[in-house]
mmCIF file with all atom_site columns, C-alpha atoms in Angstrom:
data_model
loop_
_atom_site.group_PDB
_atom_site.id
_atom_site.type_symbol
_atom_site.label_atom_id
_atom_site.label_alt_id
_atom_site.label_comp_id
_atom_site.label_asym_id
_atom_site.label_entity_id
_atom_site.label_seq_id
_atom_site.pdbx_PDB_ins_code
_atom_site.Cartn_x
_atom_site.Cartn_y
_atom_site.Cartn_z
_atom_site.occupancy
_atom_site.B_iso_or_equiv
_atom_site.pdbx_formal_charge
_atom_site.auth_seq_id
_atom_site.auth_comp_id
_atom_site.auth_asym_id
_atom_site.auth_atom_id
_atom_site.pdbx_PDB_model_num
ATOM 1   C CA . MET U 1 1   ? 1.217   -121.345 -50.984  1.00 63.00 ? 1   MET U CA 1
ATOM 2   C CA . THR U 1 2   ? -1.381  -119.271 -52.760  1.00 77.00 ? 2   THR U CA 1
ATOM 3   C CA . ILE U 1 3   ? -5.023  -119.944 -53.506  1.00 81.00 ? 3   ILE U CA 1
ATOM 4   C CA . ALA U 1 4   ? -4.124  -120.560 -57.148  1.00 84.00 ? 4   ALA U CA 1
ATOM 5   C CA . ASP U 1 5   ? -1.671  -123.275 -56.074  1.00 82.00 ? 5   ASP U CA 1
ATOM 6   C CA . ILE U 1 6   ? -4.321  -124.916 -53.904  1.00 82.00 ? 6   ILE U CA 1
ATOM 7   C CA . ILE U 1 7   ? -6.857  -124.851 -56.731  1.00 85.00 ? 7   ILE U CA 1
ATOM 8   C CA . ALA U 1 8   ? -4.319  -126.351 -59.141  1.00 84.00 ? 8   ALA U CA 1
ATOM 9   C CA . LEU U 1 9   ? -3.601  -129.162 -56.674  1.00 82.00 ? 9   LEU U CA 1
ATOM 10  C CA . ALA U 1 10  ? -7.328  -129.806 -56.220  1.00 84.00 ? 10  ALA U CA 1
ATOM 11  C CA . LYS U 1 11  ? -7.795  -130.024 -59.996  1.00 87.00 ? 11  LYS U CA 1
ATOM 12  C CA . GLN U 1 12  ? -5.003  -132.609 -60.149  1.00 86.00 ? 12  GLN U CA 1
ATOM 13  C CA . GLY U 1 13  ? -6.900  -134.811 -57.703  1.00 87.00 ? 13  GLY U CA 1
ATOM 14  C CA . TYR U 1 14  ? -5.303  -133.978 -54.369  1.00 84.00 ? 14  TYR U CA 1
ATOM 15  C CA . LYS U 1 15  ? -7.607  -134.373 -51.369  1.00 85.00 ? 15  LYS U CA 1
ATOM 16  C CA . PRO U 1 16  ? -8.062  -131.601 -48.785  1.00 85.00 ? 16  PRO U CA 1
ATOM 17  C CA . GLY U 1 17  ? -6.012  -133.549 -46.231  1.00 87.00 ? 17  GLY U CA 1
ATOM 18  C CA . ASP U 1 18  ? -3.131  -133.886 -48.686  1.00 84.00 ? 18  ASP U CA 1
ATOM 19  C CA . ILE U 1 19  ? -3.255  -130.180 -49.448  1.00 82.00 ? 19  ILE U CA 1
ATOM 20  C CA . ARG U 1 20  ? -3.176  -129.356 -45.703  1.00 84.00 ? 20  ARG U CA 1
ATOM 21  C CA . ASP U 1 21  ? -0.109  -131.564 -45.299  1.00 84.00 ? 21  ASP U CA 1
ATOM 22  C CA . LEU U 1 22  ? 1.613   -129.807 -48.189  1.00 80.00 ? 22  LEU U CA 1
ATOM 23  C CA . ILE U 1 23  ? 0.828   -126.406 -46.674  1.00 81.00 ? 23  ILE U CA 1
ATOM 24  C CA . GLU U 1 24  ? 2.325   -127.505 -43.339  1.00 82.00 ? 24  GLU U CA 1
ATOM 25  C CA . LEU U 1 25  ? 5.429   -128.796 -45.096  1.00 78.00 ? 25  LEU U CA 1
ATOM 26  C CA . SER U 1 26  ? 5.880   -125.537 -46.988  1.00 76.00 ? 26  SER U CA 1
ATOM 27  C CA . LYS U 1 27  ? 5.727   -123.612 -43.723  1.00 74.00 ? 27  LYS U CA 1
ATOM 28  C CA . THR U 1 28  ? 8.438   -125.694 -42.064  1.00 71.00 ? 28  THR U CA 1
ATOM 29  C CA . VAL U 1 29  ? 10.934  -125.528 -44.925  1.00 56.00 ? 29  VAL U CA 1
ATOM 30  C CA . PRO U 1 30  ? 12.909  -122.293 -44.581  1.00 64.00 ? 30  PRO U CA 1
ATOM 31  C CA . GLU U 1 31  ? 13.390  -120.252 -47.699  1.00 64.00 ? 31  GLU U CA 1
ATOM 32  C CA . PRO U 1 32  ? 17.023  -119.936 -48.743  1.00 68.00 ? 32  PRO U CA 1
ATOM 33  C CA . ALA U 1 33  ? 18.518  -116.566 -47.887  1.00 71.00 ? 33  ALA U CA 1
ATOM 34  C CA . PRO U 1 34  ? 19.531  -114.551 -50.909  1.00 75.00 ? 34  PRO U CA 1
ATOM 35  C CA . GLU U 1 35  ? 23.238  -114.330 -51.402  1.00 79.00 ? 35  GLU U CA 1
ATOM 36  C CA . PRO U 1 36  ? 24.622  -110.842 -50.953  1.00 77.00 ? 36  PRO U CA 1
ATOM 37  C CA . GLU U 1 37  ? 26.088  -109.360 -54.081  1.00 79.00 ? 37  GLU U CA 1
ATOM 38  C CA . PRO U 1 38  ? 29.786  -108.654 -53.784  1.00 77.00 ? 38  PRO U CA 1
ATOM 39  C CA . GLU U 1 39  ? 30.692  -105.010 -54.021  1.00 78.00 ? 39  GLU U CA 1
ATOM 40  C CA . PRO U 1 40  ? 32.728  -104.192 -57.130  1.00 74.00 ? 40  PRO U CA 1
ATOM 41  C CA . GLU U 1 41  ? 36.337  -103.484 -56.399  1.00 75.00 ? 41  GLU U CA 1
ATOM 42  C CA . PRO U 1 42  ? 37.454  -99.970  -57.272  1.00 68.00 ? 42  PRO U CA 1
ATOM 43  C CA . THR U 1 43  ? 39.529  -99.844  -60.413  1.00 70.00 ? 43  THR U CA 1
ATOM 44  C CA . PRO U 1 44  ? 42.598  -97.613  -60.752  1.00 66.00 ? 44  PRO U CA 1
ATOM 45  C CA . GLU U 1 45  ? 40.712  -95.480  -63.252  1.00 64.00 ? 45  GLU U CA 1
ATOM 46  C CA . ASP U 1 46  ? 38.023  -94.693  -60.661  1.00 58.00 ? 46  ASP U CA 1
ATOM 47  C CA . GLU U 1 47  ? 40.648  -93.594  -58.144  1.00 65.00 ? 47  GLU U CA 1
ATOM 48  C CA . LYS U 1 48  ? 42.417  -91.269  -60.601  1.00 71.00 ? 48  LYS U CA 1
ATOM 49  C CA . LYS U 1 49  ? 39.345  -89.232  -61.579  1.00 71.00 ? 49  LYS U CA 1
ATOM 50  C CA . PRO U 1 50  ? 39.625  -85.769  -60.053  1.00 77.00 ? 50  PRO U CA 1
ATOM 51  C CA . GLU U 1 51  ? 36.666  -83.925  -58.641  1.00 83.00 ? 51  GLU U CA 1
ATOM 52  C CA . PRO U 1 52  ? 35.031  -81.662  -61.232  1.00 84.00 ? 52  PRO U CA 1
ATOM 53  C CA . ASP U 1 53  ? 35.655  -77.961  -60.787  1.00 89.00 ? 53  ASP U CA 1
ATOM 54  C CA . TYR U 1 54  ? 32.132  -76.761  -60.054  1.00 91.00 ? 54  TYR U CA 1
ATOM 55  C CA . ALA U 1 55  ? 33.126  -73.114  -59.683  1.00 92.00 ? 55  ALA U CA 1
ATOM 56  C CA . ALA U 1 56  ? 34.549  -73.062  -63.210  1.00 93.00 ? 56  ALA U CA 1
ATOM 57  C CA . GLU U 1 57  ? 31.447  -74.796  -64.582  1.00 94.00 ? 57  GLU U CA 1
ATOM 58  C CA . ILE U 1 58  ? 29.182  -72.263  -62.864  1.00 96.00 ? 58  ILE U CA 1
ATOM 59  C CA . GLU U 1 59  ? 31.211  -69.357  -64.241  1.00 96.00 ? 59  GLU U CA 1
ATOM 60  C CA . LYS U 1 60  ? 31.104  -70.859  -67.731  1.00 96.00 ? 60  LYS U CA 1
ATOM 61  C CA . LEU U 1 61  ? 27.311  -71.250  -67.530  1.00 96.00 ? 61  LEU U CA 1
ATOM 62  C CA . LYS U 1 62  ? 26.918  -67.665  -66.271  1.00 97.00 ? 62  LYS U CA 1
ATOM 63  C CA . GLN U 1 63  ? 28.922  -66.360  -69.242  1.00 97.00 ? 63  GLN U CA 1
ATOM 64  C CA . GLU U 1 64  ? 26.846  -68.445  -71.626  1.00 97.00 ? 64  GLU U CA 1
ATOM 65  C CA . ASN U 1 65  ? 23.655  -67.126  -70.020  1.00 97.00 ? 65  ASN U CA 1
ATOM 66  C CA . GLU U 1 66  ? 24.820  -63.516  -70.414  1.00 97.00 ? 66  GLU U CA 1
ATOM 67  C CA . LYS U 1 67  ? 25.638  -64.131  -74.087  1.00 97.00 ? 67  LYS U CA 1
ATOM 68  C CA . ILE U 1 68  ? 22.189  -65.581  -74.677  1.00 97.00 ? 68  ILE U CA 1
ATOM 69  C CA . LYS U 1 69  ? 20.551  -62.592  -72.910  1.00 97.00 ? 69  LYS U CA 1
ATOM 70  C CA . ASN U 1 70  ? 22.542  -60.175  -75.102  1.00 97.00 ? 70  ASN U CA 1
ATOM 71  C CA . ASP U 1 71  ? 21.619  -62.062  -78.254  1.00 97.00 ? 71  ASP U CA 1
ATOM 72  C CA . LEU U 1 72  ? 17.966  -61.979  -77.274  1.00 97.00 ? 72  LEU U CA 1
ATOM 73  C CA . ALA U 1 73  ? 18.062  -58.254  -76.560  1.00 96.00 ? 73  ALA U CA 1
ATOM 74  C CA . ALA U 1 74  ? 19.689  -57.636  -79.950  1.00 95.00 ? 74  ALA U CA 1
ATOM 75  C CA . ALA U 1 75  ? 17.059  -59.736  -81.733  1.00 94.00 ? 75  ALA U CA 1
ATOM 76  C CA . GLN U 1 76  ? 14.242  -57.934  -79.958  1.00 93.00 ? 76  GLN U CA 1
ATOM 77  C CA . ALA U 1 77  ? 15.702  -54.539  -80.848  1.00 93.00 ? 77  ALA U CA 1
ATOM 78  C CA . GLU U 1 78  ? 16.021  -55.616  -84.496  1.00 91.00 ? 78  GLU U CA 1
ATOM 79  C CA . ASN U 1 79  ? 12.392  -56.731  -84.513  1.00 89.00 ? 79  ASN U CA 1
ATOM 80  C CA . ARG U 1 80  ? 11.274  -53.362  -83.129  1.00 89.00 ? 80  ARG U CA 1
ATOM 81  C CA . ARG U 1 81  ? 13.240  -51.518  -85.815  1.00 87.00 ? 81  ARG U CA 1
ATOM 82  C CA . ALA U 1 82  ? 11.889  -53.637  -88.668  1.00 84.00 ? 82  ALA U CA 1
ATOM 83  C CA . SER U 1 83  ? 9.072   -51.967  -90.518  1.00 78.00 ? 83  SER U CA 1
ATOM 84  C CA . ASN U 1 84  ? 5.737   -53.666  -90.450  1.00 76.00 ? 84  ASN U CA 1
ATOM 85  C CA . PRO U 1 85  ? 3.998   -53.188  -93.784  1.00 75.00 ? 85  PRO U CA 1
ATOM 86  C CA . GLU U 1 86  ? 0.463   -51.987  -93.370  1.00 75.00 ? 86  GLU U CA 1
ATOM 87  C CA . PRO U 1 87  ? -2.177  -53.911  -95.227  1.00 73.00 ? 87  PRO U CA 1
ATOM 88  C CA . ASP U 1 88  ? -3.321  -52.402  -98.484  1.00 76.00 ? 88  ASP U CA 1
ATOM 89  C CA . THR U 1 89  ? -6.481  -50.396  -97.891  1.00 80.00 ? 89  THR U CA 1
ATOM 90  C CA . GLU U 1 90  ? -8.770  -49.054  -100.522 1.00 80.00 ? 90  GLU U CA 1
ATOM 91  C CA . SER U 1 91  ? -8.663  -45.355  -101.107 1.00 86.00 ? 91  SER U CA 1
ATOM 92  C CA . ASP U 1 92  ? -11.722 -43.239  -100.511 1.00 88.00 ? 92  ASP U CA 1
ATOM 93  C CA . ASP U 1 93  ? -12.244 -42.898  -104.263 1.00 90.00 ? 93  ASP U CA 1
ATOM 94  C CA . ASP U 1 94  ? -12.299 -46.667  -104.698 1.00 90.00 ? 94  ASP U CA 1
ATOM 95  C CA . VAL U 1 95  ? -14.856 -47.071  -101.880 1.00 90.00 ? 95  VAL U CA 1
ATOM 96  C CA . LEU U 1 96  ? -17.100 -44.369  -103.374 1.00 91.00 ? 96  LEU U CA 1
ATOM 97  C CA . LYS U 1 97  ? -16.763 -45.938  -106.799 1.00 91.00 ? 97  LYS U CA 1
ATOM 98  C CA . ASP U 1 98  ? -17.836 -49.347  -105.421 1.00 91.00 ? 98  ASP U CA 1
ATOM 99  C CA . ILE U 1 99  ? -20.879 -47.792  -103.712 1.00 91.00 ? 99  ILE U CA 1
ATOM 100 C CA . VAL U 1 100 ? -21.995 -46.040  -106.866 1.00 91.00 ? 100 VAL U CA 1
ATOM 101 C CA . LEU U 1 101 ? -21.534 -49.166  -108.955 1.00 90.00 ? 101 LEU U CA 1
ATOM 102 C CA . SER U 1 102 ? -23.566 -51.196  -106.466 1.00 91.00 ? 102 SER U CA 1
ATOM 103 C CA . PHE U 1 103 ? -26.535 -48.813  -106.948 1.00 88.00 ? 103 PHE U CA 1
ATOM 104 C CA . MET U 1 104 ? -26.300 -49.041  -110.735 1.00 84.00 ? 104 MET U CA 1
ATOM 105 C CA . ARG U 1 105 ? -26.583 -52.803  -110.874 1.00 73.00 ? 105 ARG U CA 1
#
């Protein structure tokens, strides 16, 4: 019995002696044991499932990994070969022209 239970009983008008008696009664009554859950019986489908072939799965994943590595290397090589356009820069004549025009204003 918790404190909240005791407080609830006191609010309902139970006297301290009555509450003590209820606590003693709750200690003497054994709690029912939980019933064990029965284990599920194996079905024929469960028995027929073969073990997975881990060696074949590992080999398949290794081949997939190699393919991905090769694709990545090809993509990186293509990116290195691609030309990167340089930003347009003003020619020296344009810069000189801008300087002269700034003095004339």
